[in-house]
CSV table of C-alpha atoms in Angstrom, one decimal:
chain,number,residue,atom,x,y,z
A,236,UNK,CA,0.8,-2.4,41.7
A,237,UNK,CA,-1.6,-0.7,39.3
A,238,UNK,CA,0.1,1.4,36.8
A,239,UNK,CA,-1.4,4.0,34.4
A,240,UNK,CA,-0.2,5.3,31.0
A,241,UNK,CA,-1.4,8.2,29.0
A,242,UNK,CA,-2.3,7.0,25.4
A,243,UNK,CA,-2.6,10.7,24.1
A,244,UNK,CA,0.7,12.0,25.8
A,245,UNK,CA,3.7,13.1,24.0
A,246,UNK,CA,5.9,10.8,25.9
A,247,UNK,CA,6.0,7.4,24.3
A,248,UNK,CA,4.1,4.7,26.0
A,249,UNK,CA,7.3,2.5,26.5
A,250,UNK,CA,8.9,5.5,28.3
A,251,UNK,CA,5.8,6.0,30.6
A,252,UNK,CA,5.7,2.3,31.4
A,253,UNK,CA,9.6,2.7,32.4
A,254,UNK,CA,8.8,5.7,34.4
A,255,UNK,CA,5.9,4.2,36.2
A,256,UNK,CA,8.0,1.0,37.2
A,257,UNK,CA,11.0,3.2,38.5
A,258,UNK,CA,8.7,5.3,40.5
A,259,UNK,CA,7.0,2.1,41.9
A,260,UNK,CA,10.5,0.9,43.1
A,261,UNK,CA,11.5,4.4,44.4
A,262,UNK,CA,8.2,4.5,46.6
A,263,UNK,CA,8.5,1.0,47.9
A,264,UNK,CA,5.5,-0.5,46.1
A,265,UNK,CA,8.0,-2.6,44.2
A,266,UNK,CA,10.8,-4.2,46.1
A,267,UNK,CA,13.7,-6.4,44.9
A,268,UNK,CA,12.7,-9.8,44.0
A,269,UNK,CA,9.0,-8.9,43.0
A,270,UNK,CA,7.9,-10.7,39.8
A,271,UNK,CA,6.6,-8.2,37.1
A,272,UNK,CA,3.8,-9.3,34.6
A,273,UNK,CA,5.1,-10.9,31.7
A,274,UNK,CA,5.2,-8.7,28.4
A,275,UNK,CA,2.2,-10.5,27.0
A,276,UNK,CA,0.2,-10.3,30.1
A,277,UNK,CA,0.9,-6.5,30.4
A,278,UNK,CA,0.1,-5.9,26.7
A,279,UNK,CA,-3.2,-7.8,27.1
A,280,UNK,CA,-4.2,-5.6,30.1
A,281,UNK,CA,-3.4,-2.3,28.5
A,282,UNK,CA,-4.6,-3.5,25.1
A,283,UNK,CA,-1.5,-2.3,23.4
A,284,UNK,CA,1.2,-3.9,21.0
A,285,UNK,CA,3.4,-6.3,23.0
A,286,UNK,CA,6.4,-4.8,21.3
A,287,UNK,CA,5.8,-1.5,23.2
A,288,UNK,CA,5.9,-3.2,26.6
A,289,UNK,CA,8.9,-5.2,25.5
A,290,UNK,CA,10.8,-2.1,24.6
A,291,UNK,CA,9.9,-0.5,28.1
A,292,UNK,CA,11.3,-3.7,29.8
A,293,UNK,CA,14.2,-3.5,27.7
A,294,UNK,CA,15.0,0.1,29.1
A,295,UNK,CA,14.5,-1.2,32.6
A,296,UNK,CA,16.8,-4.2,32.0
A,297,UNK,CA,19.5,-2.2,30.4
A,298,UNK,CA,19.4,0.2,33.4
A,299,UNK,CA,19.5,-2.6,35.8
A,300,UNK,CA,16.3,-2.0,37.4
A,301,UNK,CA,14.9,-5.2,36.3
A,302,UNK,CA,16.6,-8.7,35.5
A,303,UNK,CA,15.3,-11.7,33.7
A,304,UNK,CA,14.8,-14.7,36.0
A,305,UNK,CA,15.0,-18.0,34.2
A,306,UNK,CA,11.7,-19.2,35.9
A,307,UNK,CA,9.7,-16.2,37.1
A,308,UNK,CA,10.4,-14.0,34.1
A,309,UNK,CA,11.2,-10.2,34.8
A,310,UNK,CA,12.1,-9.5,38.4
A,311,UNK,CA,12.7,-6.3,40.1
A,312,UNK,CA,16.4,-6.2,40.6
A,313,UNK,CA,17.1,-2.9,42.4
A,314,UNK,CA,15.8,-1.0,45.5
A,315,UNK,CA,16.8,1.9,47.9
A,316,UNK,CA,19.2,-0.6,49.7
A,317,UNK,CA,20.9,-1.8,46.6
A,318,UNK,CA,24.6,-1.7,45.9
A,319,UNK,CA,25.7,1.7,44.3
A,320,UNK,CA,25.0,1.9,40.6
A,321,UNK,CA,27.5,1.8,38.0
A,322,UNK,CA,29.7,4.9,37.4
A,323,UNK,CA,28.5,5.2,33.7
A,324,UNK,CA,24.9,5.0,35.0
A,325,UNK,CA,25.4,7.8,37.6
A,326,UNK,CA,27.2,10.0,34.9
A,327,UNK,CA,24.1,9.6,32.8
A,328,UNK,CA,21.8,10.5,35.5
A,329,UNK,CA,23.9,13.5,36.6
A,330,UNK,CA,23.8,14.8,32.9
A,331,UNK,CA,20.0,14.6,32.8
A,332,UNK,CA,19.7,16.2,36.1
A,333,UNK,CA,21.8,19.0,34.9
A,334,UNK,CA,19.6,19.3,31.7
A,335,UNK,CA,16.4,19.5,34.1
A,336,UNK,CA,18.0,22.1,36.4
A,337,UNK,CA,19.0,24.1,33.4
A,338,UNK,CA,15.3,24.2,32.2
A,339,UNK,CA,14.2,25.6,35.5
A,340,UNK,CA,17.0,28.3,35.7
A,341,UNK,CA,16.4,29.2,32.0
A,342,UNK,CA,12.7,29.7,32.9
A,343,UNK,CA,13.6,31.9,35.8
A,344,UNK,CA,12.7,29.5,38.7
A,345,UNK,CA,14.2,30.6,42.0
A,346,UNK,CA,16.9,28.2,43.4
A,347,UNK,CA,15.1,27.9,46.7
A,348,UNK,CA,12.1,26.8,45.1
A,349,UNK,CA,13.9,24.2,43.0
A,350,UNK,CA,15.6,22.9,46.3
A,351,UNK,CA,12.3,22.8,48.1
A,352,UNK,CA,10.5,20.8,45.5
A,353,UNK,CA,13.5,18.3,45.3
A,354,UNK,CA,13.3,17.9,49.1
A,355,UNK,CA,9.6,17.5,49.1
A,356,UNK,CA,9.8,14.8,46.4
A,357,UNK,CA,12.6,12.9,48.3
A,358,UNK,CA,10.6,13.0,51.5
A,359,UNK,CA,7.5,11.6,49.6
A,360,UNK,CA,9.5,8.8,48.3
A,361,UNK,CA,10.8,7.9,51.8
A,362,UNK,CA,7.3,8.3,53.5
A,363,UNK,CA,5.8,6.0,50.8
A,364,UNK,CA,8.5,3.5,51.3
A,365,UNK,CA,7.7,3.5,55.1
A,366,UNK,CA,4.1,3.1,54.5
A,367,UNK,CA,4.7,0.3,52.0
A,368,UNK,CA,6.9,-1.6,54.4
A,369,UNK,CA,4.5,-1.1,57.1
A,370,UNK,CA,1.4,-2.4,55.2
A,371,UNK,CA,3.5,-5.5,54.0
A,372,UNK,CA,4.3,-6.2,57.6
A,373,UNK,CA,0.7,-6.1,58.5
A,374,UNK,CA,-0.3,-8.5,55.7
B,188,UNK,CA,-48.1,-29.8,22.1
B,189,UNK,CA,-48.8,-26.5,20.6
B,190,UNK,CA,-49.7,-24.9,24.0
B,191,UNK,CA,-46.5,-26.3,25.5
B,192,UNK,CA,-44.4,-25.0,22.7
B,193,UNK,CA,-46.1,-21.5,22.9
B,194,UNK,CA,-45.7,-21.4,26.7
B,195,UNK,CA,-42.2,-22.4,26.6
B,196,UNK,CA,-41.1,-20.0,23.7
B,197,UNK,CA,-42.9,-17.2,25.8
B,198,UNK,CA,-40.9,-18.1,28.9
B,199,UNK,CA,-37.5,-18.2,27.1
B,200,UNK,CA,-38.1,-14.8,25.3
B,201,UNK,CA,-39.4,-13.2,28.4
B,202,UNK,CA,-36.2,-14.4,30.3
B,203,UNK,CA,-33.9,-12.8,27.6
B,204,UNK,CA,-36.1,-9.8,27.5
B,205,UNK,CA,-35.7,-9.3,31.4
B,206,UNK,CA,-31.9,-9.7,30.8
B,207,UNK,CA,-31.7,-7.1,28.0
B,208,UNK,CA,-33.9,-4.7,29.9
B,209,UNK,CA,-31.6,-5.0,32.9
B,210,UNK,CA,-28.4,-4.7,30.9
B,211,UNK,CA,-28.1,-0.9,31.1
B,212,UNK,CA,-28.1,-1.0,34.9
B,213,UNK,CA,-25.6,-3.9,34.9
B,214,UNK,CA,-22.9,-2.4,32.7
B,215,UNK,CA,-20.8,0.5,33.9
B,216,UNK,CA,-22.4,4.0,33.7
B,217,UNK,CA,-19.6,5.3,31.4
B,218,UNK,CA,-20.6,2.6,28.7
B,219,UNK,CA,-24.2,3.5,28.1
B,220,UNK,CA,-25.5,1.1,25.4
B,221,UNK,CA,-22.0,0.1,24.8
B,222,UNK,CA,-20.9,3.8,23.8
B,223,UNK,CA,-17.8,4.8,25.6
B,224,UNK,CA,-18.4,8.4,27.1
B,225,UNK,CA,-16.4,10.3,29.8
B,226,UNK,CA,-17.8,9.8,33.4
B,227,UNK,CA,-18.8,13.3,33.5
B,228,UNK,CA,-21.2,12.8,30.7
B,229,UNK,CA,-22.9,9.5,31.8
B,230,UNK,CA,-25.9,11.7,33.2
B,231,UNK,CA,-26.4,13.6,30.0
B,232,UNK,CA,-30.1,13.9,29.0
B,233,UNK,CA,-29.3,12.5,25.5
B,234,UNK,CA,-27.9,9.3,27.4
B,235,UNK,CA,-31.0,8.9,29.5
B,236,UNK,CA,-33.3,9.3,26.6
B,237,UNK,CA,-31.4,6.7,24.6
B,238,UNK,CA,-31.5,4.2,27.3
B,239,UNK,CA,-35.3,4.9,27.9
B,240,UNK,CA,-36.0,4.5,24.2
B,241,UNK,CA,-33.8,1.2,24.1
B,242,UNK,CA,-36.0,-0.2,26.9
B,243,UNK,CA,-39.3,0.6,25.2
B,244,UNK,CA,-37.9,-0.8,22.0
B,245,UNK,CA,-36.9,-4.2,23.6
B,246,UNK,CA,-40.3,-4.3,25.4
B,247,UNK,CA,-42.0,-3.5,21.9
B,248,UNK,CA,-39.9,-6.3,20.4
B,249,UNK,CA,-40.9,-8.8,22.9
B,250,UNK,CA,-44.6,-7.9,22.6
B,251,UNK,CA,-44.4,-8.2,18.6
B,252,UNK,CA,-42.6,-11.5,18.6
B,253,UNK,CA,-44.9,-12.9,21.3
B,254,UNK,CA,-48.1,-11.7,19.6
B,255,UNK,CA,-46.7,-12.9,16.3
B,256,UNK,CA,-45.9,-16.3,17.7
B,257,UNK,CA,-49.3,-16.9,19.2
B,258,UNK,CA,-50.9,-15.8,16.0
B,259,UNK,CA,-48.7,-18.1,13.9
B,260,UNK,CA,-48.9,-21.0,16.4
B,261,UNK,CA,-51.9,-22.8,14.6
B,262,UNK,CA,-50.2,-22.6,11.1
B,263,UNK,CA,-46.6,-23.4,12.1
B,264,UNK,CA,-46.6,-24.8,15.4
B,265,UNK,CA,-43.1,-26.5,15.2
B,266,UNK,CA,-41.5,-23.3,14.1
B,267,UNK,CA,-42.6,-21.2,16.8
B,268,UNK,CA,-40.5,-22.6,19.6
B,269,UNK,CA,-37.3,-21.9,17.7
B,270,UNK,CA,-38.0,-18.9,15.7
B,271,UNK,CA,-39.8,-16.6,18.2
B,272,UNK,CA,-36.6,-16.0,20.5
B,273,UNK,CA,-34.6,-15.5,17.3
B,274,UNK,CA,-37.0,-12.9,16.0
B,275,UNK,CA,-37.0,-11.2,19.2
B,276,UNK,CA,-33.2,-11.2,19.4
B,277,UNK,CA,-33.0,-9.6,15.9
B,278,UNK,CA,-35.5,-7.0,16.7
B,279,UNK,CA,-33.6,-6.2,20.0
B,280,UNK,CA,-30.3,-6.0,18.2
B,281,UNK,CA,-31.8,-3.4,15.8
B,282,UNK,CA,-33.2,-1.4,18.6
B,283,UNK,CA,-29.7,-1.4,20.3
B,284,UNK,CA,-28.0,-0.4,17.1
B,285,UNK,CA,-30.5,2.4,16.5
B,286,UNK,CA,-30.9,3.8,19.9
B,287,UNK,CA,-27.1,4.0,20.7
B,288,UNK,CA,-26.6,6.1,17.4
B,289,UNK,CA,-28.1,9.2,19.1
B,290,UNK,CA,-25.4,8.9,22.0
B,291,UNK,CA,-22.7,8.4,19.4
B,292,UNK,CA,-23.8,11.6,17.4
B,293,UNK,CA,-24.2,13.6,20.6
B,294,UNK,CA,-20.5,12.6,21.7
B,295,UNK,CA,-19.1,13.4,18.2
B,296,UNK,CA,-21.0,16.7,17.9
B,297,UNK,CA,-20.3,17.9,21.4
B,298,UNK,CA,-16.5,16.7,21.4
B,299,UNK,CA,-17.2,15.0,24.7
B,300,UNK,CA,-13.6,13.7,25.0
B,301,UNK,CA,-12.0,17.0,24.2
B,302,UNK,CA,-9.7,17.9,27.1
B,303,UNK,CA,-10.7,14.9,29.1
B,304,UNK,CA,-7.6,13.1,30.5
B,305,UNK,CA,-7.6,9.3,29.7
B,306,UNK,CA,-5.4,6.6,30.9
B,307,UNK,CA,-4.9,2.9,30.2
B,308,UNK,CA,-4.2,0.9,33.3
B,309,UNK,CA,-2.7,-2.5,34.1
B,310,UNK,CA,-1.6,-4.5,37.1
B,311,UNK,CA,2.3,-4.9,36.9
B,312,UNK,CA,2.3,-7.5,39.7
B,313,UNK,CA,-0.8,-9.5,39.0
B,314,UNK,CA,-1.2,-12.6,41.4
B,315,UNK,CA,-0.7,-16.0,40.2
B,316,UNK,CA,-3.8,-17.5,38.7
B,317,UNK,CA,-5.5,-20.0,41.0
B,318,UNK,CA,-7.3,-23.3,39.9
B,319,UNK,CA,-11.1,-22.6,38.9
B,320,UNK,CA,-13.3,-23.9,41.5
B,321,UNK,CA,-14.0,-27.7,41.1
B,322,UNK,CA,-17.3,-28.2,43.2
B,323,UNK,CA,-20.0,-27.8,40.4
B,324,UNK,CA,-17.8,-29.7,38.0
B,325,UNK,CA,-17.4,-32.6,40.3
B,326,UNK,CA,-21.1,-32.5,40.9
B,327,UNK,CA,-21.7,-32.7,37.3
B,328,UNK,CA,-19.3,-35.7,36.8
B,329,UNK,CA,-21.1,-37.3,39.7
B,330,UNK,CA,-24.4,-37.0,38.0
B,331,UNK,CA,-22.9,-38.3,34.8
B,332,UNK,CA,-21.5,-41.4,36.7
B,333,UNK,CA,-24.9,-42.2,38.3
B,334,UNK,CA,-26.4,-41.9,34.8
B,335,UNK,CA,-24.0,-44.2,33.3
B,336,UNK,CA,-24.5,-46.5,36.3
B,337,UNK,CA,-28.3,-46.6,35.5
B,338,UNK,CA,-27.5,-47.3,31.8
B,339,UNK,CA,-25.1,-50.1,32.7
B,340,UNK,CA,-27.6,-51.7,35.0
B,341,UNK,CA,-30.5,-51.7,32.4
B,342,UNK,CA,-28.4,-52.3,29.2
B,343,UNK,CA,-29.1,-56.1,29.2
B,344,UNK,CA,-32.8,-55.6,29.4
B,345,UNK,CA,-33.0,-52.7,26.7
B,346,UNK,CA,-34.8,-53.8,23.5
B,347,UNK,CA,-32.8,-54.5,20.3
B,348,UNK,CA,-34.1,-51.1,18.9
B,349,UNK,CA,-33.6,-48.0,21.1
B,350,UNK,CA,-35.1,-44.6,20.8
B,351,UNK,CA,-32.4,-41.9,20.0
B,352,UNK,CA,-34.4,-38.7,19.3
B,353,UNK,CA,-37.4,-37.1,20.5
B,354,UNK,CA,-39.4,-34.0,19.1
B,355,UNK,CA,-40.4,-31.1,21.3
B,356,UNK,CA,-43.6,-32.9,22.3
B,357,UNK,CA,-41.7,-35.9,23.6
B,358,UNK,CA,-42.8,-38.3,20.8
B,359,UNK,CA,-39.9,-40.6,19.7
B,360,UNK,CA,-38.9,-39.7,16.1
B,361,UNK,CA,-35.8,-41.6,15.5
B,362,UNK,CA,-34.6,-45.0,16.7
B,363,UNK,CA,-31.3,-47.0,16.2
B,364,UNK,CA,-30.0,-50.5,16.6
B,365,UNK,CA,-28.9,-51.2,20.3
B,366,UNK,CA,-25.2,-50.5,20.7
B,367,UNK,CA,-22.6,-48.8,23.1
B,368,UNK,CA,-23.0,-45.7,21.0
B,369,UNK,CA,-26.7,-45.5,20.6
B,370,UNK,CA,-27.3,-46.1,24.3
B,371,UNK,CA,-24.4,-44.0,25.6
B,372,UNK,CA,-23.8,-41.3,23.0
B,373,UNK,CA,-25.5,-38.7,25.0
B,374,UNK,CA,-23.1,-39.5,28.0
B,375,UNK,CA,-20.3,-39.1,25.7
B,376,UNK,CA,-21.6,-35.7,24.7
B,377,UNK,CA,-22.3,-34.8,28.3
B,378,UNK,CA,-18.7,-35.6,29.2
B,379,UNK,CA,-17.4,-33.4,26.3
B,380,UNK,CA,-19.7,-30.5,27.4
B,381,UNK,CA,-18.6,-30.8,31.1
B,382,UNK,CA,-14.8,-31.0,30.0
B,383,UNK,CA,-15.4,-28.0,27.6
B,384,UNK,CA,-17.0,-25.9,30.3
B,385,UNK,CA,-14.0,-26.7,32.8
B,386,UNK,CA,-11.7,-25.6,30.1
B,387,UNK,CA,-13.7,-22.5,29.8
B,388,UNK,CA,-13.6,-21.6,33.5
B,389,UNK,CA,-9.9,-22.2,33.5
B,390,UNK,CA,-9.6,-19.8,30.6
B,391,UNK,CA,-11.4,-17.2,32.9
B,392,UNK,CA,-8.7,-17.6,35.6
B,393,UNK,CA,-5.7,-17.1,33.2
B,394,UNK,CA,-7.2,-14.4,31.1
B,395,UNK,CA,-5.8,-11.1,32.1
B,396,UNK,CA,-8.4,-8.8,33.5
B,397,UNK,CA,-8.7,-5.4,32.0
B,398,UNK,CA,-9.0,-2.7,34.7
B,399,UNK,CA,-10.7,0.7,33.9
B,400,UNK,CA,-9.0,4.1,34.8
B,401,UNK,CA,-12.2,5.5,36.4
B,402,UNK,CA,-12.2,2.6,38.9
B,403,UNK,CA,-10.3,3.3,42.2
B,404,UNK,CA,-7.2,1.0,42.0
B,405,UNK,CA,-7.9,-0.7,45.3
B,406,UNK,CA,-11.3,-1.7,44.1
B,407,UNK,CA,-10.2,-2.9,40.6
B,408,UNK,CA,-8.5,-5.8,42.0
B,409,UNK,CA,-11.4,-7.0,44.1
B,410,UNK,CA,-13.8,-6.3,41.2
B,411,UNK,CA,-11.6,-8.6,39.0
B,412,UNK,CA,-11.5,-11.3,41.7
B,413,UNK,CA,-15.3,-11.2,42.1
B,414,UNK,CA,-15.8,-11.4,38.2
B,415,UNK,CA,-13.4,-14.3,37.8
B,416,UNK,CA,-14.9,-16.2,40.6
B,417,UNK,CA,-18.5,-15.8,39.4
B,418,UNK,CA,-17.6,-16.6,35.8
B,419,UNK,CA,-15.8,-19.8,36.6
B,420,UNK,CA,-18.5,-20.9,39.2
B,421,UNK,CA,-21.2,-19.9,36.7
B,422,UNK,CA,-19.7,-22.0,34.2
B,423,UNK,CA,-19.7,-25.0,36.6
B,424,UNK,CA,-23.3,-24.3,37.4
B,425,UNK,CA,-24.3,-24.5,33.8
B,426,UNK,CA,-22.3,-27.7,33.2
B,427,UNK,CA,-24.0,-29.2,36.4
B,428,UNK,CA,-27.4,-28.1,34.8
B,429,UNK,CA,-26.7,-29.7,31.5
B,430,UNK,CA,-25.4,-32.9,33.1
B,431,UNK,CA,-28.6,-33.2,35.2
B,432,UNK,CA,-30.7,-32.3,32.3
B,433,UNK,CA,-29.2,-34.7,29.8
B,434,UNK,CA,-29.1,-37.5,32.5
B,435,UNK,CA,-32.9,-37.0,33.0
B,436,UNK,CA,-33.7,-37.4,29.4
B,437,UNK,CA,-31.3,-40.4,29.0
B,438,UNK,CA,-32.9,-42.3,32.2
B,439,UNK,CA,-36.4,-41.5,30.8
B,440,UNK,CA,-35.3,-42.8,27.4
B,441,UNK,CA,-34.1,-46.1,29.0
B,442,UNK,CA,-36.8,-46.7,31.5
B,443,UNK,CA,-39.9,-45.3,29.7
B,444,UNK,CA,-39.0,-44.7,26.0
B,445,UNK,CA,-42.8,-44.4,25.1
B,446,UNK,CA,-43.9,-42.3,27.8
B,447,UNK,CA,-44.6,-38.8,26.5
B,448,UNK,CA,-45.4,-37.4,29.9
B,449,UNK,CA,-42.0,-38.3,31.3
B,450,UNK,CA,-40.1,-37.0,28.2
B,451,UNK,CA,-42.1,-33.8,28.4
B,452,UNK,CA,-41.2,-33.6,32.1
B,453,UNK,CA,-37.5,-34.2,31.3
B,454,UNK,CA,-37.5,-31.5,28.6
B,455,UNK,CA,-39.0,-29.0,30.9
B,456,UNK,CA,-36.5,-29.8,33.5
B,457,UNK,CA,-33.8,-29.3,31.1
B,458,UNK,CA,-34.7,-25.9,29.9
B,459,UNK,CA,-35.8,-24.7,33.5
B,460,UNK,CA,-32.5,-26.0,34.9
B,461,UNK,CA,-30.3,-24.1,32.3
B,462,UNK,CA,-32.3,-20.9,32.1
B,463,UNK,CA,-32.6,-20.8,35.9
B,464,UNK,CA,-28.7,-21.4,36.2
B,465,UNK,CA,-28.1,-18.4,33.7
B,466,UNK,CA,-30.6,-16.2,35.5
B,467,UNK,CA,-29.0,-17.0,39.0
B,468,UNK,CA,-25.5,-16.3,37.7
B,469,UNK,CA,-26.6,-12.8,36.1
B,470,UNK,CA,-28.3,-11.9,39.3
B,471,UNK,CA,-25.4,-12.7,41.4
B,472,UNK,CA,-22.9,-10.8,39.0
B,473,UNK,CA,-25.1,-7.8,39.1
B,474,UNK,CA,-25.1,-7.9,42.9
B,475,UNK,CA,-21.4,-8.3,43.2
B,476,UNK,CA,-20.8,-5.5,40.8
B,477,UNK,CA,-23.1,-3.2,42.5
B,478,UNK,CA,-21.4,-3.9,45.8
B,479,UNK,CA,-17.9,-3.3,44.2
B,480,UNK,CA,-18.9,0.0,42.8
B,481,UNK,CA,-20.5,1.3,45.8
B,482,UNK,CA,-17.3,0.5,47.7
B,483,UNK,CA,-15.3,2.2,44.9
B,484,UNK,CA,-17.4,5.4,45.4
B,485,UNK,CA,-16.9,5.4,49.2
B,486,UNK,CA,-13.2,5.1,48.8
B,487,UNK,CA,-13.0,7.9,46.1
B,488,UNK,CA,-15.1,10.2,48.2
B,489,UNK,CA,-12.9,9.6,51.2
B,490,UNK,CA,-9.8,10.9,49.5
B,491,UNK,CA,-9.0,14.5,48.9
B,492,UNK,CA,-10.8,16.0,46.0
B,493,UNK,CA,-9.2,14.0,43.3
B,494,UNK,CA,-11.0,13.2,39.9
B,495,UNK,CA,-9.9,9.9,38.4
B,496,UNK,CA,-9.0,9.9,34.7
B,497,UNK,CA,-11.2,8.2,32.2
B,498,UNK,CA,-10.7,5.1,30.0
B,499,UNK,CA,-9.9,6.2,26.3
B,500,UNK,CA,-12.6,6.3,23.8
B,501,UNK,CA,-12.2,3.0,22.1
B,502,UNK,CA,-15.6,3.0,20.0
B,503,UNK,CA,-13.7,2.6,16.9
B,504,UNK,CA,-12.6,-0.9,17.7
B,505,UNK,CA,-16.3,-1.9,18.6
B,506,UNK,CA,-18.2,-2.8,15.4
B,507,UNK,CA,-22.0,-1.9,15.9
B,508,UNK,CA,-21.1,-1.8,19.8
B,509,UNK,CA,-20.7,-5.5,20.0
B,510,UNK,CA,-17.9,-7.0,17.9
B,511,UNK,CA,-14.3,-6.1,18.9
B,512,UNK,CA,-11.7,-6.0,16.3
B,513,UNK,CA,-8.2,-4.5,17.4
B,514,UNK,CA,-5.1,-5.8,15.6
B,515,UNK,CA,-2.8,-3.9,18.0
B,516,UNK,CA,-4.6,-5.6,21.1
B,517,UNK,CA,-2.8,-8.9,21.8
B,518,UNK,CA,-5.7,-10.0,24.0
B,519,UNK,CA,-7.8,-12.9,22.8
B,520,UNK,CA,-10.6,-12.3,25.2
B,521,UNK,CA,-11.8,-8.7,26.2
B,522,UNK,CA,-14.6,-7.7,28.7
B,523,UNK,CA,-18.0,-7.5,26.8
B,524,UNK,CA,-19.1,-4.0,25.9
B,525,UNK,CA,-22.9,-4.5,26.7
B,526,UNK,CA,-23.2,-7.5,28.7
B,527,UNK,CA,-21.8,-9.9,31.2
B,528,UNK,CA,-18.4,-11.7,30.6
B,529,UNK,CA,-15.9,-11.8,27.9
B,530,UNK,CA,-15.9,-11.7,24.1
B,531,UNK,CA,-13.3,-12.4,21.7
B,532,UNK,CA,-11.0,-9.9,19.9
B,533,UNK,CA,-11.6,-10.8,16.1
B,534,UNK,CA,-8.3,-8.8,15.4
B,535,UNK,CA,-6.1,-11.4,17.4
B,536,UNK,CA,-5.1,-14.6,15.8
B,537,UNK,CA,-6.3,-16.4,19.0
B,538,UNK,CA,-9.7,-14.8,18.6
B,539,UNK,CA,-10.1,-15.9,15.0
B,540,UNK,CA,-9.3,-19.4,15.7
B,541,UNK,CA,-11.6,-19.4,18.5
B,542,UNK,CA,-14.5,-17.8,16.5
B,543,UNK,CA,-13.8,-20.3,13.6
B,544,UNK,CA,-13.8,-23.4,15.9
B,545,UNK,CA,-17.1,-22.2,17.6
B,546,UNK,CA,-18.8,-21.5,14.2
B,547,UNK,CA,-17.7,-25.0,13.2
B,548,UNK,CA,-19.2,-26.6,16.4
B,549,UNK,CA,-22.4,-24.8,16.1
B,550,UNK,CA,-22.7,-25.6,12.2
B,551,UNK,CA,-21.9,-29.1,12.9
B,552,UNK,CA,-24.5,-29.4,15.8
B,553,UNK,CA,-27.1,-27.7,13.5
B,554,UNK,CA,-26.4,-29.9,10.6
B,555,UNK,CA,-26.6,-33.0,12.9
B,556,UNK,CA,-29.8,-31.9,14.5
B,557,UNK,CA,-31.3,-31.5,10.9
B,558,UNK,CA,-29.8,-34.2,8.8
B,559,UNK,CA,-29.5,-37.1,11.3
B,560,UNK,CA,-33.3,-37.4,12.0
B,561,UNK,CA,-34.1,-37.1,8.3
B,562,UNK,CA,-31.8,-39.9,7.1
B,563,UNK,CA,-33.0,-42.3,9.8
């Protein structure tokens, strides 16, 4: 899976890397058991400091998206069919969602629009998962 | 001898000139003369003018070095062969550095990258590296084995003093007492060269490829595969050519050491094989890249209107548009800026070690070539 990061963005590179991997899992491009590139490999492809990539991988590991396999290295550990996440993680996510919704409300975004956009995003992930599963079956 | 040296030098220089003239068409359009520009600026008049000037400059450099060598041939015949391609290369390098400056200036003055979205890209799930193709390397080893077979067969009948070095005209200019080393030394070197080339082609399969944001992601992978395959095959072809060429000179040295004609023929075969192999690889590379980029264009056009982001401007890491120094980049090998294949990152520890070792080998070869015939 090809991922893109923006070197000029205000979002730190390690955060962008973490976000792209999570999106890859959500859209089914990355499935449980997929082996990720090593820290050095990924840093060499991007041409960035390996410490940045390691920081992104640490985030993913801390959140349970990725685990370290003794032989293969970093492996995708979660997917849409994984067991429910920990209570603490879910609470953290709810808090962040709350902040995100607060931004929309504070900026005067209509509630209907917020719900429509959310539904659209979820549908997009589901369709992408479907397409990814289909193309994997074919190949 | 003089005529041979001149024709030969002219041919070598002409081949290098052809490669340099073709280079702007081979490298990606967003890197005109090794300057990184946004895709939308690749067709700017200043870019086209700079490339045209570069081509004229290279052609002029070729004419100057060719005419110069013909004029000097009578006075310094032995120098011409080695110096002419060198003079041409230095002149071309100056042309490159001077002509690309206008693009650099236009980019800076016009703020070409202002507001242009840029991205770094990587494959998070790269395929496991395969083994480099063995075919040409095996063929090289086969030729080497056959050469050694001939050597073993004629060893008893060789005279007690054997020729070890020939000048460009095919005259023996150094001899040594018969021994395993003086007879089979070239074969030891051949083996080392073949092994070194196999090591390099293995490196091309494990070196992470660097994709570019402006390429469609589905094409970046096939492009990388094509590049890898051609690079490792190309190194195999060159190893084979070297094995055949050195084998020819050895066999001639054993069977007909005094024959100038045979030695000259072996020398010509050597150069023609090596240069032909290099030319064949570059042509195949250019063709494969052209196919890859037309495919990429088609797939981009087939999508809804969507402009791909550009690769970031990384000119500050490329000294004179040729030498890459980036301490933050852990890669030892990076794709060449203006050329085919890879170059080293002089900001990485691996790159520095590789550069030092290569310099030592080259210096050793030059010292051996100059000192050894003199002391004998």
